[in-house]
Amino acid sequence: MLPIARNTDGTPMDEGDVALEAWKYVLSDVMDAGVKAVRTGEILSGVSQCAVEIAETPSDIVFQIDKVCVSRYRPLAKVRADVPPVLICYGLFGRQTMIDLQEDRSLVRNLLKAGIDVYVVDWGTPTRVDQFLNMDDYIDDYLGSCVEHVVAANDGKPVTIFGICEGGTFAAALAALRPELFAGLALAIAPIDFHGKPEEFWRGEGFLNRWIRNLNDDDIDRIIDVDGMLPGGMTGAVFSSLTPVTSMTKYNLGLKALDGDEAAILNFLRMEKWIADRPDHPGEAARQWLKQLYRDNALTSGEFVVSGRKVDLRSIACPVINIFAMQDHIIPISCSKALSEFVAEDRYEEIGFPGGHVGVFVSRKAQGVVADGLVDWIGRTQIEK
Amino acid sequence: MADADQGFEKMFDIWKEGQEAFFEAQKKAVSRMNEMFSASLNNPEQSSLRDWIGAFDFDMSFTDWDGLIKAWAAPWGSKSDQEKPFTPFDPENWNLQNWQQYTPEQLRLILGNIAQGPRFADMATPHRDAAEAWREVLDYQKAAAEFSTVMQAAWGRAYQTFSKQYSLDYLKVNDGNENLEAWLKIANDELLETQGSQAFMDAQKQLLRAGLAVKARQQKAAEDWCNIYQLPTRTEVDDLAKTVQELKREVRKLKKEIAGKKA
């Protein structure tokens, strides 16, 4: 027990006085922080909206079905690698622009530089008109049609699908239902076992899983019925609460720490732009996502049904690489790693990235670990026949 | 089922007591004002600002206003609460339920009686809807207070942990940024621990349910408004969207079948 702070007459100091005294001692540090904040403020006040652009790598829309588009990226390497094209599929909870945040933090660019032909799915902006779209529509119809298009453009030969987060779950389900389309399946931060292994969770891991399981079916119905959609604002707030102090301090201490570094501030603003652009999730698909997957864990139990067919993950026949984040607050490690139980050992690889959910794509470290690892895996396992 | 009349009667009694106390307070204040103005008119030397203010008997007015508040919240100003010493970082001080448990609970019961009374086809429905809406807002306030209580307790625990681990002497000699980092880490750990607790989960679930109930009520009001002005309601637009969605699904399926046959 530490000694109690006392007044000069020996009486114990009041809690409020102790706090005031402590404040006096940190005043010089507060002043120092103020100077740094002013430096950052100066840069921020000079930044125009157009300086904060994301997803600028040139591409062309090559396929469209309802609001869903597929873009093909223009090559950046002189020689095309002898591997199948890669179709990247993000989830519906955020935007695919995260994989091309800025020139030096872009999965798309890293793949293009390696000579890989890159396609990306854009789900568009679902509105209440799209509230009745369900998992059949998204997995079988939309994603299935996008993959069919890329396969057709590849002379009918199978291609590699890289599914991220919810898009990874979609890709895994489609790979099980239509294995003939897949030359390879790459997943990143994708939930497979939605319950995971709670006994292995570190503090803060698996909150989302517990939170959703604490709701009953009526709660989930009410959330979705009120808006017809799962509001992006709500999912954004839940994601922010997973890292409480970071979320509370990023606009004060976080900005102060940037200390007027223009490149770092622009990077920060690009991330903010991406975070703020969180679409609403179509209601019926969200209902299935929360009830059948998060609550009932139907994918691993083999009870998840898409277009009338049960998804059996053991039907995945292509090489698989599974990338997960070691400090992922959103998707617990055990929820992603569970895929290993369904794929033959000689066709399954993993990369455990030392970072958080989004850090897998936007951190400086990820450019080497994840992008290089993926390119290496594609090169080793998927030489185009 | 509660008797609707009983609920209205209770509500009326509360309003009546409140109104009486209010008028009593007003009457005395106005009476003092009249005395002051008549004195000023008769004696111009007494018309300074100080005399004007002094003419009000604040003690007497407070007593009357106190009566008004007590009509709404019986335990207002109980001695045990007032005499309890205030320690700024005691989590119990931030328990909002201690501040908000009186009138809303009384009102909630009354509103419940009104809303649950016997319903007739066309009579008094707007009153009952209004009572339901009011009660749902109170439920939301209560849920928000309970959720805040859980969070404030977490912050209180974080402060207590920090103050046990870091003395004032330590803070004096150590780097301020390190101290801040230490505080943030303790706060983050405590918040994560709290978020994982069943108390947090349940409080947040109640807040979510109460918030959704208020939102659903607002939407019902919007639908009623649309009906009055013969505008399409959200339900009707949703029905149309569903029909269009089903038709589009059918068209996509047929297109695939045709493409398959051509191939």
XYZ file of C-alpha atoms in Angstrom:
648
model
C 0.000 0.000 0.000
C 1.450 3.352 -0.994
C 1.666 6.158 1.598
C -1.310 8.493 1.831
C -0.609 12.057 0.623
C -0.735 14.457 3.581
C -1.073 18.182 4.110
C 1.710 20.144 5.831
C -0.092 19.716 9.180
C -0.018 15.934 8.750
C -3.717 15.437 8.013
C -4.586 13.251 5.000
C -5.141 15.219 1.821
C -8.615 15.337 0.311
C -8.961 13.265 -2.909
C -9.765 16.374 -4.894
C -6.680 18.186 -3.559
C -4.498 15.205 -4.481
C -5.890 15.327 -8.011
C -5.211 19.083 -8.168
C -1.632 18.643 -6.938
C -1.050 15.881 -9.494
C -2.413 18.175 -12.202
C 0.144 20.854 -11.233
C 3.014 18.405 -11.658
C 1.951 17.421 -15.149
C 1.349 21.009 -16.257
C 4.658 21.275 -18.132
C 3.820 18.045 -19.987
C 0.411 19.483 -20.773
C 2.101 22.560 -22.245
C 4.396 20.340 -24.315
C 1.370 18.401 -25.558
C -0.300 21.688 -26.434
C 2.640 22.696 -28.628
C 2.479 19.381 -30.494
C -1.275 19.723 -30.883
C -0.830 23.196 -32.338
C 1.701 21.860 -34.883
C -0.793 19.179 -35.922
C -3.576 21.765 -35.975
C -1.609 23.943 -38.366
C -1.260 21.079 -40.835
C -4.920 20.089 -40.434
C -6.116 23.625 -41.114
C -4.157 23.654 -44.386
C -5.442 20.287 -45.657
C -8.201 20.454 -48.232
C -10.784 17.712 -48.683
C -9.381 16.798 -52.101
C -5.971 16.051 -50.543
C -7.574 13.170 -48.655
C -8.288 10.782 -51.496
C -8.329 7.011 -51.122
C -8.505 4.106 -53.576
C -6.785 5.985 -56.393
C -5.189 3.080 -58.245
C -6.663 3.182 -61.791
C -9.304 0.586 -62.573
C -12.240 -0.027 -64.931
C -15.661 -1.466 -64.174
C -15.925 -4.688 -66.172
C -19.058 -6.278 -64.730
C -22.217 -5.116 -62.971
C -25.204 -6.858 -61.450
C -27.739 -4.584 -59.725
C -25.628 -2.354 -57.433
C -22.695 -4.762 -57.367
C -19.700 -3.967 -59.602
C -16.448 -5.696 -60.409
C -13.472 -3.493 -61.268
C -10.364 -4.711 -63.053
C -7.185 -2.867 -62.127
C -4.819 -1.628 -64.787
C -1.465 -3.435 -64.660
C 1.525 -1.826 -62.955
C 4.091 -4.486 -63.931
C 5.454 -4.936 -67.446
C 5.247 -8.716 -67.249
C 2.153 -10.593 -66.096
C 2.824 -13.367 -63.598
C 1.944 -16.868 -64.689
C -0.802 -17.206 -62.059
C -4.616 -17.008 -62.116
C -6.288 -13.614 -61.636
C -7.222 -12.650 -58.082
C -10.731 -11.437 -57.284
C -10.853 -9.545 -53.977
C -14.124 -9.536 -52.076
C -14.593 -7.365 -49.004
C -17.562 -7.599 -46.603
C -20.671 -5.432 -46.385
C -19.745 -3.807 -43.064
C -17.155 -1.518 -44.641
C -15.808 -0.573 -48.020
C -13.308 -2.322 -50.229
C -11.398 0.990 -50.511
C -9.446 -0.114 -47.426
C -7.302 -2.411 -49.584
C -6.075 0.602 -51.566
C -5.806 3.267 -48.874
C -2.818 5.128 -50.296
C 0.046 4.455 -52.658
C 2.425 2.996 -50.073
C -0.299 1.100 -48.204
C -2.168 -0.761 -50.883
C -2.726 -4.491 -51.190
C -3.993 -3.906 -54.718
C -0.779 -2.140 -55.751
C 1.402 -4.805 -54.157
C -0.383 -7.520 -56.124
C -0.272 -5.492 -59.350
C 3.450 -4.852 -58.915
C 3.922 -8.621 -58.635
C 2.318 -8.927 -62.071
C -0.986 -10.344 -60.802
C -4.234 -9.545 -62.604
C -6.480 -7.982 -59.913
C -10.267 -7.664 -59.805
C -12.217 -6.193 -56.883
C -15.900 -6.527 -55.932
C -17.709 -3.334 -54.890
C -21.074 -4.068 -53.219
C -22.284 -0.509 -53.836
C -24.293 1.411 -51.272
C -27.245 -0.660 -50.075
C -30.291 1.362 -49.056
C -33.643 0.393 -47.600
C -34.731 -0.737 -51.043
C -32.117 -3.503 -50.684
C -33.266 -4.596 -47.221
C -34.696 -7.884 -48.513
C -31.429 -9.062 -50.059
C -30.312 -12.200 -48.251
C -27.331 -14.540 -48.139
C -28.577 -16.421 -51.226
C -28.439 -13.153 -53.149
C -25.020 -12.096 -51.891
C -23.155 -15.414 -51.862
C -24.663 -17.436 -54.663
C -26.111 -14.817 -56.968
C -23.922 -11.721 -56.679
C -20.534 -13.135 -55.665
C -21.162 -16.251 -57.760
C -21.856 -14.098 -60.837
C -18.765 -11.949 -60.194
C -16.562 -15.044 -59.984
C -18.188 -16.507 -63.094
C -17.348 -13.302 -64.965
C -13.662 -13.396 -63.934
C -13.475 -17.126 -64.745
C -14.968 -16.410 -68.187
C -12.414 -13.607 -68.697
C -9.713 -16.139 -67.742
C -10.721 -18.426 -70.613
C -12.938 -20.498 -68.360
C -10.122 -21.427 -66.001
C -10.612 -21.133 -62.212
C -9.359 -18.070 -60.379
C -8.171 -17.121 -56.903
C -10.669 -15.473 -54.578
C -9.384 -13.354 -51.729
C -12.186 -12.838 -49.204
C -11.798 -10.298 -46.425
C -13.791 -10.226 -43.171
C -17.449 -10.993 -44.004
C -16.347 -11.294 -47.636
C -14.092 -14.133 -46.475
C -17.069 -15.991 -45.034
C -18.940 -15.457 -48.318
C -15.919 -16.690 -50.304
C -15.472 -19.777 -48.106
C -19.161 -20.670 -48.478
C -19.007 -20.222 -52.267
C -15.780 -22.247 -52.465
C -17.630 -25.088 -50.728
C -20.674 -24.796 -52.983
C -18.891 -24.257 -56.305
C -15.310 -25.590 -55.971
C -14.868 -25.737 -59.748
C -14.570 -21.916 -59.887
C -11.679 -21.730 -57.401
C -7.973 -22.107 -58.166
C -7.215 -20.880 -54.675
C -8.963 -19.402 -51.659
C -7.266 -16.685 -49.623
C -8.996 -15.389 -46.514
C -8.127 -12.541 -44.211
C -9.659 -11.755 -40.806
C -12.634 -13.918 -41.788
C -14.956 -15.528 -39.225
C -15.683 -19.231 -39.780
C -16.446 -20.541 -36.284
C -18.535 -17.681 -34.871
C -18.286 -18.886 -31.289
C -14.535 -19.487 -31.317
C -12.764 -20.686 -28.203
C -13.783 -18.326 -25.377
C -11.349 -20.027 -23.002
C -8.503 -18.771 -25.237
C -9.777 -15.191 -25.597
C -7.463 -12.479 -24.323
C -8.966 -9.465 -22.543
C -11.096 -7.572 -25.060
C -11.139 -10.412 -27.589
C -14.516 -11.875 -28.551
C -16.623 -9.030 -27.139
C -18.675 -8.840 -30.325
C -19.387 -12.577 -30.212
C -20.554 -12.375 -26.583
C -22.510 -9.183 -27.199
C -24.494 -10.681 -30.064
C -25.105 -13.945 -28.237
C -26.488 -11.956 -25.297
C -29.287 -10.738 -27.575
C -32.277 -12.944 -28.306
C -33.975 -13.400 -31.681
C -36.540 -10.696 -30.870
C -33.776 -8.186 -30.092
C -32.106 -8.861 -33.439
C -35.444 -8.616 -35.255
C -36.191 -5.293 -33.539
C -32.769 -3.840 -34.462
C -33.323 -4.666 -38.110
C -37.074 -4.050 -38.333
C -36.770 -0.500 -37.028
C -34.573 0.604 -39.945
C -35.007 -2.269 -42.352
C -31.212 -2.355 -42.344
C -28.434 -2.877 -39.819
C -27.337 0.761 -39.606
C -23.714 1.496 -40.446
C -23.654 4.055 -37.639
C -24.549 1.375 -35.152
C -21.969 -1.151 -36.320
C -19.386 1.649 -36.376
C -20.205 2.536 -32.763
C -19.925 -1.105 -31.686
C -16.552 -1.452 -33.447
C -15.307 1.736 -31.763
C -16.290 0.422 -28.355
C -14.000 -2.581 -28.835
C -10.969 -0.355 -28.274
C -12.483 2.115 -25.799
C -9.548 4.295 -24.805
C -8.061 4.406 -28.300
C -11.443 5.523 -29.654
C -11.757 8.182 -26.939
C -8.284 9.603 -27.363
C -7.612 9.431 -31.078
C -8.816 12.972 -31.800
C -6.821 14.509 -28.949
C -3.846 12.436 -27.803
C -3.707 10.599 -31.107
C -3.507 13.779 -33.164
C -1.100 15.351 -30.671
C 1.252 12.379 -31.060
C 1.452 13.058 -34.817
C 3.270 16.296 -33.884
C 2.796 18.051 -37.207
C 4.038 15.124 -39.350
C 2.176 15.845 -42.597
C 2.448 12.369 -44.095
C 1.236 10.770 -40.853
C -1.648 13.252 -40.587
C -2.764 12.559 -44.148
C -2.585 8.831 -43.451
C -4.716 9.412 -40.344
C -7.278 11.392 -42.357
C -7.464 8.710 -45.046
C -8.241 6.141 -42.369
C -10.879 8.483 -40.959
C -12.402 8.835 -44.400
C -12.589 5.071 -44.746
C -14.064 4.591 -41.255
C -16.696 7.281 -41.801
C -17.854 5.628 -45.024
C -19.645 2.722 -43.368
C -22.712 1.597 -45.337
C -25.868 0.130 -43.838
C -25.969 -3.657 -44.036
C -29.010 -5.062 -45.897
C -31.508 -6.222 -43.279
C -32.317 -9.792 -44.283
C -28.656 -10.691 -44.857
C -27.797 -9.078 -41.508
C -30.548 -11.066 -39.788
C -29.006 -14.289 -41.116
C -25.486 -13.115 -40.284
C -26.410 -12.377 -36.669
C -28.860 -15.190 -35.996
C -27.676 -18.135 -38.078
C -23.960 -17.445 -37.950
C -23.125 -15.393 -34.849
C -25.731 -16.985 -32.586
C -26.289 -20.467 -34.007
C -22.815 -20.969 -35.533
C -24.477 -22.664 -38.509
C -21.438 -22.571 -40.807
C -19.302 -24.927 -38.712
C -22.237 -27.153 -37.775
C -23.006 -27.643 -41.474
C -26.506 -26.176 -41.075
C -25.912 -22.958 -43.041
C -28.044 -23.066 -46.185
C -27.416 -21.011 -49.332
C -29.853 -21.263 -52.237
C -31.339 -24.414 -50.808
C -27.983 -26.192 -50.348
C -26.187 -26.840 -47.074
C -22.670 -25.392 -47.017
C -20.155 -28.147 -46.237
C -16.743 -26.521 -45.745
C -15.112 -29.932 -46.319
C -15.994 -29.512 -49.993
C -13.366 -26.769 -50.395
C -10.978 -28.399 -52.832
C -8.405 -25.711 -53.654
C -5.284 -24.511 -51.786
C -6.188 -22.192 -48.902
C -4.257 -19.460 -47.133
C -5.820 -18.058 -43.996
C -4.553 -14.717 -42.653
C -5.613 -13.628 -39.188
C -4.589 -10.794 -36.883
C -3.119 -11.633 -33.495
C -4.637 -8.518 -31.854
C -7.950 -8.580 -33.686
C -10.691 -7.163 -31.441
C -13.414 -7.880 -33.989
C -12.719 -11.418 -35.219
C -11.068 -13.625 -32.569
C -8.119 -15.696 -33.743
C -9.881 -18.977 -32.959
C -12.884 -17.905 -35.064
C -10.657 -17.602 -38.162
C -8.298 -20.499 -37.497
C -11.240 -22.890 -37.284
C -11.101 -23.270 -41.079
C -8.063 -25.534 -40.640
C -10.403 -28.212 -39.282
C -12.213 -28.418 -42.620
C -9.383 -28.280 -45.177
C -6.785 -30.999 -45.840
C -3.507 -30.210 -44.083
C -1.407 -30.249 -47.269
C -3.641 -27.594 -48.846
C -3.886 -25.279 -45.865
C -1.535 -22.454 -44.768
C -1.778 -19.663 -42.231
C -0.244 -16.271 -41.580
C -0.701 -14.852 -38.093
C -0.178 -11.112 -38.477
C 1.055 -9.267 -35.370
C -1.506 -6.463 -35.482
C -5.180 -5.546 -35.373
C -8.167 -6.185 -37.663
C -7.601 -3.354 -40.120
C -3.842 -3.248 -39.554
C -3.624 -6.375 -41.722
C -4.071 -4.063 -44.700
C -3.223 -0.524 -43.736
C -0.222 -0.781 -41.444
C 3.275 -0.307 -42.806
C 4.277 -3.712 -41.451
C 1.444 -5.433 -43.297
C 2.787 -4.366 -46.684
C 5.693 -6.765 -46.170
C 4.133 -9.545 -44.120
C 0.679 -9.900 -45.672
C 1.141 -8.764 -49.268
C 4.467 -10.558 -49.727
C 3.116 -13.664 -47.999
C 0.099 -13.708 -50.280
C 2.175 -13.200 -53.442
C 4.545 -15.953 -52.318
C 1.623 -18.342 -51.638
C 0.005 -17.607 -55.008
C 3.330 -18.194 -56.761
C 3.936 -21.493 -54.975
C 0.481 -23.025 -55.163
C -1.261 -21.700 -58.243
C 0.882 -21.869 -61.326
C -1.632 -21.416 -64.136
C -1.995 -24.508 -66.273
C -55.476 -5.336 -16.282
C -55.340 -2.012 -14.422
C -58.272 0.358 -14.391
C -57.647 3.223 -16.798
C -59.673 5.668 -14.700
C -57.475 4.980 -11.702
C -54.433 5.996 -13.727
C -56.048 9.211 -14.939
C -57.141 10.014 -11.387
C -53.638 9.594 -10.015
C -52.249 11.719 -12.795
C -54.859 14.364 -12.109
C -54.022 14.358 -8.374
C -50.356 14.945 -9.069
C -51.112 17.777 -11.453
C -53.577 19.268 -8.969
C -51.088 19.225 -6.085
C -48.396 20.660 -8.306
C -50.661 23.398 -9.593
C -51.812 24.350 -6.086
C -48.238 24.577 -4.833
C -47.288 26.563 -7.920
C -50.109 29.075 -7.503
C -49.416 29.363 -3.783
C -45.790 30.226 -4.536
C -46.835 32.683 -7.217
C -49.469 34.258 -5.020
C -46.985 35.042 -2.257
C -44.366 36.337 -4.664
C -46.894 38.559 -6.438
C -48.241 39.769 -3.133
C -44.716 40.778 -2.026
C -44.156 42.491 -5.355
C -47.365 44.447 -4.982
C -46.375 45.538 -1.490
C -42.958 46.610 -2.736
C -44.346 48.566 -5.697
C -46.998 50.287 -3.623
C -44.323 51.201 -1.054
C -42.097 52.546 -3.832
C -44.912 54.572 -5.317
C -45.725 56.086 -1.958
C -42.075 56.636 -1.004
C -39.704 57.330 -3.956
C -36.645 57.012 -1.661
C -37.255 53.231 -1.369
C -37.156 52.512 -5.086
C -33.497 51.554 -5.380
C -32.569 48.173 -6.977
C -31.457 46.796 -3.619
C -34.816 47.575 -2.065
C -36.576 46.058 -5.027
C -34.641 42.803 -4.651
C -34.912 42.909 -0.893
C -38.661 43.126 -1.168
C -38.754 39.456 -2.169
C -38.776 37.015 0.692
C -36.572 34.339 -0.825
C -36.830 32.011 2.160
C -40.554 31.997 1.945
C -40.497 31.502 -1.837
C -38.080 28.589 -1.527
C -40.365 26.900 0.983
C -43.246 27.202 -1.417
C -41.209 26.004 -4.376
C -39.989 23.153 -2.211
C -43.626 22.218 -1.744
C -44.099 22.195 -5.491
C -41.171 19.847 -5.983
C -42.332 17.568 -3.181
C -45.684 17.207 -4.882
C -43.777 15.604 -7.759
C -40.985 13.844 -5.899
C -41.847 12.829 -2.373
C -38.360 11.934 -1.107
C -36.871 15.221 -2.388
C -34.313 16.714 -0.014
C -34.412 13.904 2.550
C -31.941 14.621 5.328
C -30.024 11.361 5.004
C -28.981 12.257 1.447
C -28.015 15.796 2.338
C -25.940 14.838 5.347
C -23.909 12.144 3.593
C -20.335 13.451 3.070
C -19.371 13.842 -0.600
C -16.203 12.123 -1.759
C -15.511 13.006 -5.377
C -14.283 9.628 -6.618
C -16.668 7.332 -4.805
C -18.421 5.418 -7.635
C -21.656 5.529 -5.614
C -21.780 9.315 -6.078
C -22.075 8.813 -9.806
C -24.895 6.348 -9.548
C -27.483 8.237 -11.550
C -30.205 5.974 -10.252
C -29.771 7.733 -6.896
C -30.752 10.971 -8.599
C -33.443 9.823 -10.960
C -35.427 7.170 -9.179
C -38.367 9.204 -7.916
C -40.733 10.970 -10.269
C -40.086 8.838 -13.386
C -41.018 5.688 -11.452
C -44.271 7.253 -10.186
C -45.065 8.482 -13.656
C -44.168 5.191 -15.272
C -46.696 3.368 -13.106
C -49.408 5.887 -13.819
C -48.722 5.890 -17.533
C -48.761 2.109 -17.452
C -52.200 2.163 -15.867
C -53.476 4.485 -18.556
C -51.928 2.564 -21.435
C -53.104 -0.820 -20.186
C -56.670 0.260 -19.472
C -59.584 -1.268 -21.412
C -59.423 -0.338 -25.063
C -62.440 0.576 -27.085
C -62.535 0.700 -30.834
C -62.407 4.453 -31.318
C -62.210 6.011 -27.849
C -59.235 7.538 -26.080
C -56.691 5.757 -28.301
C -54.564 8.887 -28.846
C -54.360 9.381 -25.076
C -53.196 5.841 -24.566
C -50.698 6.112 -27.401
C -49.371 9.313 -25.854
C -49.108 7.604 -22.450
C -47.246 4.672 -24.036
C -44.903 7.036 -25.850
C -44.215 8.994 -22.687
C -43.617 5.826 -20.705
C -41.213 4.543 -23.355
C -39.223 7.766 -23.159
C -39.044 7.359 -19.376
C -37.977 3.728 -19.836
C -35.231 4.936 -22.136
C -34.083 7.525 -19.584
C -34.066 4.870 -16.882
C -32.105 2.440 -19.074
C -29.651 5.212 -19.974
C -29.193 6.027 -16.275
C -28.601 2.362 -15.436
C -26.101 2.036 -18.257
C -24.332 5.206 -17.105
C -24.169 3.780 -13.606
C -22.302 0.723 -14.881
C -19.881 2.915 -16.857
C -19.348 5.458 -14.071
C -18.595 2.652 -11.644
C -15.970 1.388 -14.118
C -14.325 4.827 -14.254
C -14.418 5.001 -10.446
C -12.701 1.616 -10.176
C -10.097 2.700 -12.742
C -9.331 5.795 -10.686
C -9.100 3.772 -7.494
C -6.709 1.288 -9.122
C -4.562 4.122 -10.462
C -4.472 5.988 -7.149
C -3.477 2.800 -5.328
C -0.661 2.039 -7.766
C 0.696 5.565 -8.292
C 1.268 7.893 -5.341
C 1.532 11.665 -5.638
C 5.280 11.390 -4.913
C 5.651 8.976 -7.832
C 3.808 11.338 -10.142
C 6.072 14.226 -9.024
C 9.274 12.534 -10.128
C 8.066 10.522 -13.099
C 7.593 11.637 -16.705
C 4.107 13.013 -17.325
C 3.614 11.083 -20.559
C 4.476 7.844 -18.825
C 1.975 8.663 -16.101
C -0.652 9.362 -18.723
C 0.116 6.116 -20.530
C -0.182 4.259 -17.233
C -3.560 5.873 -16.543
C -4.858 5.111 -20.034
C -3.769 1.500 -19.773
C -5.513 1.082 -16.429
C -8.635 2.803 -17.771
C -8.636 0.672 -20.937
C -8.193 -2.560 -18.976
C -11.006 -1.615 -16.622
C -13.344 -0.639 -19.475
C -12.635 -3.876 -21.334
C -13.188 -5.855 -18.134
C -16.465 -4.025 -17.582
C -17.586 -4.539 -21.182
C -17.078 -8.251 -20.700
C -19.249 -8.313 -17.565
C -22.847 -9.507 -17.542
C -23.882 -6.271 -15.794
C -22.643 -4.254 -18.789
C -24.156 -6.653 -21.322
C -27.550 -6.511 -19.636
C -27.527 -2.733 -19.104
C -26.595 -2.146 -22.730
C -29.213 -4.616 -23.922
C -31.889 -2.775 -21.927
C -30.695 0.545 -23.335
C -30.816 -0.865 -26.845
C -34.325 -2.257 -26.319
C -35.588 1.004 -24.812
C -34.025 3.076 -27.613
C -35.543 0.842 -30.279
C -38.969 1.083 -28.620
C -38.807 4.895 -28.782
C -37.696 4.783 -32.403
C -40.453 2.333 -33.334
C -43.000 4.619 -31.651
C -41.725 7.593 -33.664
C -42.068 5.552 -36.828
C -45.629 4.602 -35.939
C -46.410 8.284 -35.446
C -44.856 9.026 -38.856
C -46.995 6.295 -40.444
C -50.130 7.731 -38.831
C -49.200 11.170 -40.127
C -48.652 9.796 -43.633
C -52.062 8.113 -43.471
C -53.768 11.354 -42.500
C -52.254 13.197 -45.472
C -52.684 10.282 -47.881
C -48.952 9.841 -48.388
C -47.390 6.414 -48.931
C -46.275 4.949 -45.609
C -42.953 3.251 -45.030
C -44.736 -0.099 -44.771
C -46.286 0.416 -48.196
C -42.959 1.454 -49.743
C -41.272 -1.563 -48.117
C -43.949 -3.846 -49.540
C -43.240 -2.457 -52.994
C -39.471 -2.853 -52.517
C -40.007 -6.473 -51.514
C -42.086 -7.139 -54.605
C -39.461 -5.528 -56.855
C -36.709 -7.520 -55.140
C -38.541 -10.793 -55.699
C -39.158 -9.915 -59.349
C -35.483 -9.020 -59.876
C -34.468 -12.333 -58.302
C -36.799 -14.118 -60.698
C -35.409 -12.205 -63.703
C -31.789 -13.030 -62.725
C -32.701 -16.691 -62.385
C -34.412 -16.758 -65.781
C -31.465 -14.958 -67.441
C -29.074 -17.570 -66.040
C -31.286 -20.391 -67.261
C -31.404 -18.860 -70.748
C -27.618 -18.301 -70.770
C -27.124 -21.913 -69.631
C -29.308 -23.225 -72.461
C -27.474 -21.123 -75.058
C -24.110 -22.437 -73.836
